[in-house]
Coordinates of C-alpha atoms in Angstrom, one line a residue:
M1 CA 0.0 0.5 0.4
D2 CA 1.7 3.0 -0.3
G3 CA 0.1 5.8 1.9
L4 CA -1.9 6.9 4.3
I5 CA -5.6 7.9 3.8
P6 CA -6.5 11.5 6.0
S7 CA -8.3 10.5 8.6
F8 CA -4.7 7.7 9.6
S9 CA -2.3 10.8 9.0
V10 CA -3.7 12.4 12.4
D11 CA -1.3 12.1 15.1
H12 CA -3.6 9.9 17.4
N13 CA -1.7 10.9 20.1
R14 CA -1.4 14.9 20.2
I15 CA -6.0 14.8 19.4
V16 CA -7.3 16.3 22.6
P17 CA -11.7 15.5 21.8
G18 CA -13.2 18.0 19.9
I19 CA -15.5 18.8 16.3
F20 CA -13.2 18.3 13.8
T21 CA -13.1 17.5 9.9
S22 CA -12.2 14.4 8.9
R23 CA -13.2 15.5 5.2
V24 CA -14.7 16.5 2.3
D25 CA -16.0 15.7 -0.7
D26 CA -17.0 15.9 -4.2
V27 CA -20.2 14.3 -4.7
G28 CA -22.5 15.0 -7.9
G29 CA -20.8 18.7 -7.6
N30 CA -22.1 19.2 -4.2
K31 CA -19.7 19.5 -1.6
V32 CA -20.7 16.5 2.1
T33 CA -18.9 16.9 5.2
T34 CA -17.0 13.6 7.7
Y35 CA -17.1 15.6 10.9
D36 CA -14.8 13.7 13.6
I37 CA -16.6 14.5 16.6
R38 CA -13.8 13.1 19.2
M39 CA -15.0 12.4 22.7
L40 CA -12.7 10.9 24.4
R41 CA -8.5 11.6 23.9
P42 CA -7.2 8.9 21.9
N43 CA -4.5 5.9 23.8
K44 CA -5.0 8.3 26.3
E45 CA -7.8 7.7 28.4
P46 CA -10.7 4.3 27.9
A47 CA -12.5 3.6 25.2
V48 CA -16.5 4.7 26.0
D49 CA -18.6 1.5 27.0
V50 CA -19.6 -0.1 24.2
A51 CA -23.0 -0.5 25.7
A52 CA -23.6 3.3 25.7
M53 CA -21.8 4.0 23.3
H54 CA -24.7 2.1 21.3
S55 CA -27.1 4.6 23.9
L56 CA -25.8 7.9 22.7
E57 CA -25.9 6.7 18.4
H58 CA -29.5 6.2 19.6
V59 CA -30.7 9.3 21.1
I60 CA -28.3 11.7 19.8
A61 CA -29.4 10.0 16.0
T62 CA -33.3 10.7 16.8
F63 CA -31.8 14.2 17.8
L64 CA -30.3 15.0 14.6
R65 CA -32.6 13.8 12.6
N66 CA -35.7 16.0 13.8
D67 CA -33.8 19.0 14.8
P68 CA -35.9 22.0 12.5
D69 CA -32.6 23.5 11.7
W70 CA -30.7 20.7 10.6
K71 CA -32.3 17.7 10.0
D72 CA -32.3 18.7 6.3
E73 CA -28.1 18.6 6.1
I74 CA -27.5 15.1 8.4
I75 CA -26.2 12.6 6.0
Y76 CA -24.8 9.6 8.8
W77 CA -24.7 10.3 12.2
G78 CA -22.3 7.1 13.9
P79 CA -19.2 5.8 16.2
M80 CA -15.7 4.7 15.0
G81 CA -14.8 2.1 15.6
C82 CA -12.2 3.0 18.7
L83 CA -15.0 4.1 20.5
T84 CA -13.5 7.2 21.0
G85 CA -15.5 9.6 19.7
F86 CA -18.4 9.9 16.4
Y87 CA -18.7 11.1 12.8
L88 CA -21.2 12.8 11.7
I89 CA -21.7 13.5 8.0
L90 CA -23.3 16.9 6.8
K91 CA -23.9 18.8 3.8
G92 CA -21.9 21.6 3.0
N93 CA -18.7 22.3 4.0
L94 CA -18.7 24.5 7.2
P95 CA -15.7 25.2 9.2
P96 CA -15.5 22.9 13.0
K97 CA -16.8 26.0 15.1
D98 CA -19.6 26.5 13.2
I99 CA -21.6 22.9 13.6
Y100 CA -20.1 23.4 17.3
D101 CA -24.0 24.8 18.7
L102 CA -25.5 21.3 16.6
I103 CA -23.2 19.2 18.8
L104 CA -23.5 20.6 22.3
R105 CA -27.2 20.9 21.9
A106 CA -27.7 16.9 20.4
F107 CA -25.5 16.2 24.0
K108 CA -27.2 18.1 26.0
S109 CA -30.5 16.1 24.6
V110 CA -29.4 12.8 25.6
A111 CA -29.6 14.5 29.3
D112 CA -32.7 14.0 28.9
A113 CA -33.7 11.0 27.5
E114 CA -36.4 8.6 29.9
N115 CA -35.4 5.9 27.2
V116 CA -33.2 5.3 24.1
P117 CA -35.1 5.1 21.3
G118 CA -36.0 2.9 18.9
A119 CA -34.1 0.3 21.4
S120 CA -36.6 -2.7 20.4
A121 CA -35.4 -5.8 18.3
V122 CA -38.0 -4.6 15.4
N123 CA -36.1 -1.4 15.2
C124 CA -32.1 -2.7 16.1
G125 CA -29.8 -5.3 16.1
N126 CA -28.2 -4.9 19.2
Y127 CA -32.0 -4.0 21.5
L128 CA -30.7 -5.2 24.4
M129 CA -27.3 -3.9 24.5
H130 CA -27.4 0.1 25.7
N131 CA -27.4 1.5 28.9
L132 CA -28.6 5.3 29.0
A133 CA -27.2 5.8 32.4
M134 CA -23.8 5.6 31.0
A135 CA -24.7 7.7 27.9
K136 CA -26.1 10.1 29.8
W137 CA -22.7 10.6 32.4
Y138 CA -20.4 10.7 28.9
A139 CA -22.9 13.1 26.9
E140 CA -22.4 15.6 30.5
R141 CA -18.2 14.7 30.9
F142 CA -18.2 16.3 27.1
V143 CA -21.1 19.0 26.9
E144 CA -18.7 20.1 30.5
Y145 CA -15.2 20.0 27.9
L146 CA -17.0 21.4 25.0
V147 CA -18.4 24.2 27.6
S148 CA -15.1 25.0 28.5
N149 CA -12.8 24.5 25.9
A150 CA -15.3 26.7 23.2
D151 CA -12.2 28.7 22.2
N152 CA -10.0 26.6 22.1
P153 CA -8.2 27.1 19.0
E154 CA -7.0 22.2 19.1
M155 CA -11.0 21.8 19.4
Y156 CA -10.8 22.6 15.8
E157 CA -7.9 22.0 14.3
Y158 CA -6.7 17.7 13.5
P159 CA -2.4 18.3 14.5
K160 CA -0.9 16.4 12.2
T161 CA 1.7 14.1 12.2
T162 CA 5.0 14.4 10.1
R163 CA 6.6 11.7 8.2
L164 CA 10.2 11.8 6.6
V165 CA 10.4 11.6 2.9
T166 CA 13.2 9.6 1.6
E167 CA 15.5 10.9 -1.3
K168 CA 12.8 9.0 -4.2
G169 CA 9.1 11.2 -2.9
Q170 CA 8.5 7.6 -0.2
N171 CA 6.8 8.2 2.6
F172 CA 8.6 6.9 6.1
Y173 CA 6.0 5.3 8.5
D174 CA 7.9 3.5 11.6
S175 CA 5.8 0.2 12.5

């Protein structure tokens, strides 16, 4: 393989929780942006509990798809495989700061959830794997972080890794 995909060029040892632009794609002449909604510091904090992550996915997806100002812009909301955050895909190409209020409101909405939407055998592929109480704990923790770091530029811009490039132009990756 010649090189890493852009999301693997982010320095995961230096990234902080925040809202980042992961990639911008042109789909049929329209911009589509994937945002990295990073709740935890990778490789420094334990991953989000799987059942809590699943509940956060359901509650926040429901919030986003019903938000009157944003519902038509939402393409996808889902967890990262590493369980340190979520991906949000939106129509358009807004800077991360421009979706701060949406993300803040989405995570705040978890506190008001009385149940997990779609947590039934008919609606969910693993309906027994939910933990709303833990989801509320993680959401509250992330809300507190977002509020106290709203003006921190590190919360909106990925730290990039630097790679040695050989004389022949090949990238060097140590293992």
